[in-house]
Coordinates of C-alpha atoms in Angstrom, one line a residue:
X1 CA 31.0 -48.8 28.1
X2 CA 29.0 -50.8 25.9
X3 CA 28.4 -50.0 21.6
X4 CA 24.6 -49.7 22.0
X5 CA 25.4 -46.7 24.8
X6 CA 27.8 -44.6 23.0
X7 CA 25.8 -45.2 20.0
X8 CA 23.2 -43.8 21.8
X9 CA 24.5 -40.8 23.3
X10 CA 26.1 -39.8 19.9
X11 CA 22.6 -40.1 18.9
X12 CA 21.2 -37.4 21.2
X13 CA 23.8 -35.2 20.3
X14 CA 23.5 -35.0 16.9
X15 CA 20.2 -33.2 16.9
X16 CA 21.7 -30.6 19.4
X17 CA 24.5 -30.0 17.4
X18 CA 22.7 -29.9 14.4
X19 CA 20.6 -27.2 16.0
X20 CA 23.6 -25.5 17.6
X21 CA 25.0 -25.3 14.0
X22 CA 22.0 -23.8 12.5
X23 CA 21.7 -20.8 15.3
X24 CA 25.5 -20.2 15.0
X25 CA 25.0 -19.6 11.5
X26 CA 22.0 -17.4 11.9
X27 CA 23.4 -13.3 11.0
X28 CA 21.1 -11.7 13.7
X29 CA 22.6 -8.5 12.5
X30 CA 20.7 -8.3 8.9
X31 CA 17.8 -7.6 11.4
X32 CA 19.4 -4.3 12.0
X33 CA 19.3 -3.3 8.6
X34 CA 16.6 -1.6 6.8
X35 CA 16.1 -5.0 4.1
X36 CA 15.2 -7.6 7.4
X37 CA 14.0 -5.3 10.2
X38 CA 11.3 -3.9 7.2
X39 CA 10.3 -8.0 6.8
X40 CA 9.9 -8.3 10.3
X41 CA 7.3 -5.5 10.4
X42 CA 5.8 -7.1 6.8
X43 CA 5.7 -10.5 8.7
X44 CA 3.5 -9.2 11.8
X45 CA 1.4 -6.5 10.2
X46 CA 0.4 -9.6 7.6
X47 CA -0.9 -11.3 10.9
X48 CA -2.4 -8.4 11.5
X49 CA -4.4 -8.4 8.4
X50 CA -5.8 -11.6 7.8
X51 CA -6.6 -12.3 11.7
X52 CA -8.8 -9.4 12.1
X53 CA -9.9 -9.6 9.1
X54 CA -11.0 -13.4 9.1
X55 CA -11.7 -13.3 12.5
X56 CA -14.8 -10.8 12.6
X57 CA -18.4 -11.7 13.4
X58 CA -21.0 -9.1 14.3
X59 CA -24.4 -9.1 15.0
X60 CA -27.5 -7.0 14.0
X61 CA -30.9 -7.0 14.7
X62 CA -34.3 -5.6 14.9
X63 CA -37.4 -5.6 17.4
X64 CA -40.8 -6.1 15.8
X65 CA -44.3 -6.1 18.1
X66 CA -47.8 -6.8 16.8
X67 CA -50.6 -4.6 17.3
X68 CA -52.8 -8.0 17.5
X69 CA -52.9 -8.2 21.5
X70 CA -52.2 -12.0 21.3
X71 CA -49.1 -11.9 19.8
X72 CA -45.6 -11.0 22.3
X73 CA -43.0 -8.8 21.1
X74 CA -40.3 -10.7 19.3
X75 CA -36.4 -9.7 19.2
X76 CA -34.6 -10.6 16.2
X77 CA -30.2 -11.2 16.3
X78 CA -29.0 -11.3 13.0
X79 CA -24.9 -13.0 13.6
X80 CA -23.0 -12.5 10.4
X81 CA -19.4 -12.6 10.2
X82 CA -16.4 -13.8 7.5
X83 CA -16.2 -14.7 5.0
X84 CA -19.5 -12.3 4.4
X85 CA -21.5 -14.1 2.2
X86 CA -24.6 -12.6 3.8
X87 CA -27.3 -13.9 1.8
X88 CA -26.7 -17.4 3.1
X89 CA -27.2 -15.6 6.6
X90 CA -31.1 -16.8 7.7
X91 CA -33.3 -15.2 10.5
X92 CA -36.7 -15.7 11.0
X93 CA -39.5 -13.1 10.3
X94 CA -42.2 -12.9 12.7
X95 CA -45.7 -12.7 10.8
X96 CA -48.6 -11.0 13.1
X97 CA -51.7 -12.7 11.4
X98 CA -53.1 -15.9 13.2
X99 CA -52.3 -18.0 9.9
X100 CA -48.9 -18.7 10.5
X101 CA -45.8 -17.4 13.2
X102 CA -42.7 -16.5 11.3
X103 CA -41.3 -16.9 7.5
X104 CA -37.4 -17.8 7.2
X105 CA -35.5 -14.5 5.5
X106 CA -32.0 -13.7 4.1
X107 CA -29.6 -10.7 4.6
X108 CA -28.9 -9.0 1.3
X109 CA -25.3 -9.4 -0.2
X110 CA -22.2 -11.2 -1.2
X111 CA -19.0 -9.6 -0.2
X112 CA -17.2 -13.1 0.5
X113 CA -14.5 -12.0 -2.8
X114 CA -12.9 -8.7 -1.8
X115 CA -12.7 -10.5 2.0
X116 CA -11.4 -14.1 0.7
X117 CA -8.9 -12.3 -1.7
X118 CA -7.7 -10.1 1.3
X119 CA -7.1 -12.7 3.8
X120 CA -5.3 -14.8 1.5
X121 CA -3.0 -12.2 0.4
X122 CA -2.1 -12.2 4.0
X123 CA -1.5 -15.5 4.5
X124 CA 0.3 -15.6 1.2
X125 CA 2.6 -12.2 2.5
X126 CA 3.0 -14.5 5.7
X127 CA 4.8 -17.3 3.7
X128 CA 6.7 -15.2 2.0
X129 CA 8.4 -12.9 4.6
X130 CA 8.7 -16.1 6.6
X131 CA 10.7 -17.5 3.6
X132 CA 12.4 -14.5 2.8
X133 CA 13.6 -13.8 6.4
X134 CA 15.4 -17.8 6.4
X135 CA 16.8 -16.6 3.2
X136 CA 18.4 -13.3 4.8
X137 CA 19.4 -14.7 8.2
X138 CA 20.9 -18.2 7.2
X139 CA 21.8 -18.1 3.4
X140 CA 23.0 -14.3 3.5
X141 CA 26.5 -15.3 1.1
X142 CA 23.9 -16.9 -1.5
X143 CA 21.5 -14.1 -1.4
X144 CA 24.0 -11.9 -1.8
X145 CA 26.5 -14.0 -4.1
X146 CA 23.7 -15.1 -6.4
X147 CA 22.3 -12.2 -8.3
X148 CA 18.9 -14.3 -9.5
X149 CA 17.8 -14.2 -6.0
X150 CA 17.6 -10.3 -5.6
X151 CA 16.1 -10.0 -8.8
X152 CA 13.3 -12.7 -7.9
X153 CA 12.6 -10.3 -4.5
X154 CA 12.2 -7.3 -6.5
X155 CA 9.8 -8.7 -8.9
X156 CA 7.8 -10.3 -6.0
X157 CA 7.9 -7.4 -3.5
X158 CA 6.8 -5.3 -6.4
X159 CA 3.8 -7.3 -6.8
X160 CA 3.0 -7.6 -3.3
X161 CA 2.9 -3.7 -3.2
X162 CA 0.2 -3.9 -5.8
X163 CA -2.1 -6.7 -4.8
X164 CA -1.9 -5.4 -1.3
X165 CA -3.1 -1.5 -2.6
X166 CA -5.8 -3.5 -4.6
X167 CA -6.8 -5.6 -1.9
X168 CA -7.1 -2.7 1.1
X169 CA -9.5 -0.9 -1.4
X170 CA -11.1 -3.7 -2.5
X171 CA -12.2 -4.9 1.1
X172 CA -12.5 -1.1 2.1
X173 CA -15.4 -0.5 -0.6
X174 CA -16.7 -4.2 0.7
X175 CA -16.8 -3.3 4.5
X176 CA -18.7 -0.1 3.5
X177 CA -21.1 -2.4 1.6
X178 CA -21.4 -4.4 4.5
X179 CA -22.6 -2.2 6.9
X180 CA -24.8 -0.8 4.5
X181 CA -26.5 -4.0 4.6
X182 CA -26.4 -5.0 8.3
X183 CA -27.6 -2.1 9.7
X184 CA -30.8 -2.6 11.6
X185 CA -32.6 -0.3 9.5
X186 CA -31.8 -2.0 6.5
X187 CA -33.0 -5.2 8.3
X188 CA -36.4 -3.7 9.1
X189 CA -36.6 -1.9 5.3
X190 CA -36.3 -5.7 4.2
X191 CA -39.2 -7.3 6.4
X192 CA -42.6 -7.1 4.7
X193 CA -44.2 -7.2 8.0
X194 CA -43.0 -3.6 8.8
X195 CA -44.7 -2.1 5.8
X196 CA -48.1 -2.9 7.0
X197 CA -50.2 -1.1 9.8
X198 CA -50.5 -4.0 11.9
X199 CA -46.9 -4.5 13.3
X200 CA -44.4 -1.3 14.6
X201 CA -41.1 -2.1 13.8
X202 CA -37.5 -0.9 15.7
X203 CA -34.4 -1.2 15.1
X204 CA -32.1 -2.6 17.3
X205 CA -28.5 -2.4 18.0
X206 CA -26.1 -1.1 15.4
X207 CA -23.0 -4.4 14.6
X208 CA -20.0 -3.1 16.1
X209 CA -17.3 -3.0 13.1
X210 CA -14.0 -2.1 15.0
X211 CA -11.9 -5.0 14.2
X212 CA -13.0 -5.1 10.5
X213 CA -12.1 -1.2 10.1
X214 CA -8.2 -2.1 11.4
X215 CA -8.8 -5.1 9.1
X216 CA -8.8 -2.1 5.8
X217 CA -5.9 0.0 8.3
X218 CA -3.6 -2.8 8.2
X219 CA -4.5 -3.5 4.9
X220 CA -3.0 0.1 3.7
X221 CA -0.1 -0.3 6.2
X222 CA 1.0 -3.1 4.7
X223 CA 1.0 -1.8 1.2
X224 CA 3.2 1.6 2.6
X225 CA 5.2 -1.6 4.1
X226 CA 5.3 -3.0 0.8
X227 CA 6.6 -0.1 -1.3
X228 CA 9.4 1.1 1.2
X229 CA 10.4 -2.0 1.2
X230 CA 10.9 -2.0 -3.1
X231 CA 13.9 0.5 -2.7
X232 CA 16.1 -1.6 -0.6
X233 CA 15.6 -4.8 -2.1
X234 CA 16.7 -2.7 -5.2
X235 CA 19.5 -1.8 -3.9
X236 CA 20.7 -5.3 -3.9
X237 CA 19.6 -6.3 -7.5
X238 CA 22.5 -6.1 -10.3
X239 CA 20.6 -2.9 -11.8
X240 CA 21.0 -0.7 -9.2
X241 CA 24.6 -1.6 -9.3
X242 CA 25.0 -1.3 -13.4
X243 CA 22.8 2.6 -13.5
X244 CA 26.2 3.7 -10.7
X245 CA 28.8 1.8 -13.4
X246 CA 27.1 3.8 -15.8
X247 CA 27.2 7.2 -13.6
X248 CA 31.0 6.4 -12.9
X249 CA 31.9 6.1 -16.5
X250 CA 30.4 8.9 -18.2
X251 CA 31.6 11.1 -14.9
X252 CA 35.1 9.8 -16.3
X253 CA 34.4 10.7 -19.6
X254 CA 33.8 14.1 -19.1
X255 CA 36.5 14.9 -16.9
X256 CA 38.5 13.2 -19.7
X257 CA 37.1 15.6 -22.0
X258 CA 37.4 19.0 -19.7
X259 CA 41.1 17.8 -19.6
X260 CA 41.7 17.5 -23.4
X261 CA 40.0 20.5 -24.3
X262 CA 42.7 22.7 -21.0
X263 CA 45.2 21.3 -23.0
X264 CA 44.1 22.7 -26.1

């Protein structure tokens, strides 16, 4: 057998050994406790989130016909979507003098912040967990040996918890501004030429908002997520450990002093 043969072979099986090596030393089990299986379900619900979230698009619109005879009925669609910055959102206007046949028009609103800041803090919870999950199932003994790493999870799971409760009301109080102003009869209360005698207006279909309200349900699931999960994580800090210490010594003390005082 030639050099260049076994060279290669040993080649090939050095990234399935080194692969082999890292599922071996995977600790599935942590899974089963309450500290991974709870970043499993902070993981998917933060898919959750920011996919239905940033994955929206709706449409509106309005129906407006002319009482000049030479002029058709025209249908207006609105589409709208993420990141909501509706007043970049153009539809034509149809005019019903002879002059001239539509005018360009904008939705009202700019909700793009409480939406941006939501789906990021999504993506950002997705990183984290992802992180946090490698941590747990491959370097368990430094997690655990290492005190500085518990102490860093609290502080950043406690912050999670409260960007993710500012972020689900945030977006909430946005969504409920944005159907306020994509409703078809916020559409036609816009239009000039439905104030005037010589067009009828109608409004059309109403935007379906489904996926956006789950959007706000996941939001607040993820925060409930988030703030169960502060406990356990405490658990494993060094001040959970020092306030037993503490317990165990002055429950020592005062058996102590029951004892002195029998004797007495």
């Amino acid at each position: 057998m030639s050099s260049t043969e076994s060279s290669g072979r040993a080649a090939d099986k050095s990234p399935r050994q080194q692969v082999d090596r890292l599922l071996v030393g995977l600790r599935w089990r942590r899974l089963e406790e309450p500290l991974g299986f709870i970043k499993v379900l902070q993981w998917l619900f933060a898919i959750f989130a920011f996919g239905s979230c940033g994955s929206y698009s709706g449409e509106t619109g309005a129906t407006v016909r002319c009482n000049n005879e030479a002029k058709d009925v025209s249908s207006i669609i609105v589409l709208f979507g993420y990141p909501f910055r509706l007043h970049r959102v153009q539809y034509e206007m149809p005019l019903c003098d002879d002059d001239s046949t539509s005018k360009t028009m904008h939705l009202m609103g700019d909700f793009s912040a409480p939406a941006e800041f939501f789906v990021t803090l999504g993506i950002f919870s997705f990183f984290y967990t992802m992180a946090a999950l490698v941590l747990y199932l491959r370097f368990h003994k430094l997690y655990t040996e290492n005190k500085r790493f518990p102490l860093v999870d609290f502080c950043v799971t406690v912050s999670f918890t409260f960007f993710w409760l500012v972020a689900a009301a945030a977006w909430g109080k946005g969504l409920t501004d944005v159907k306020g102003a994509t409703r078809p009869s916020s559409l036609t209360a816009a239009m000039s030429v439905c104030h005037g005698e010589e067009a009828v207006c109608s409004a059309g279909a109403t935007p379906s908002m489904g996926l956006a309200n789950i959007s706000v349900l996941f939001g607040f699931i993820n925060f409930f997520l988030w703030a169960g999960n502060c406990w356990f994580v405490f658990k494993e800090t060094p001040w959970h450990g020092q306030g037993q210490d503490q317990g165990q010594g002055t429950s020592q003390e005062s058996t102590a002093e029951q004892g002195a005082v029998e004797k007495q």
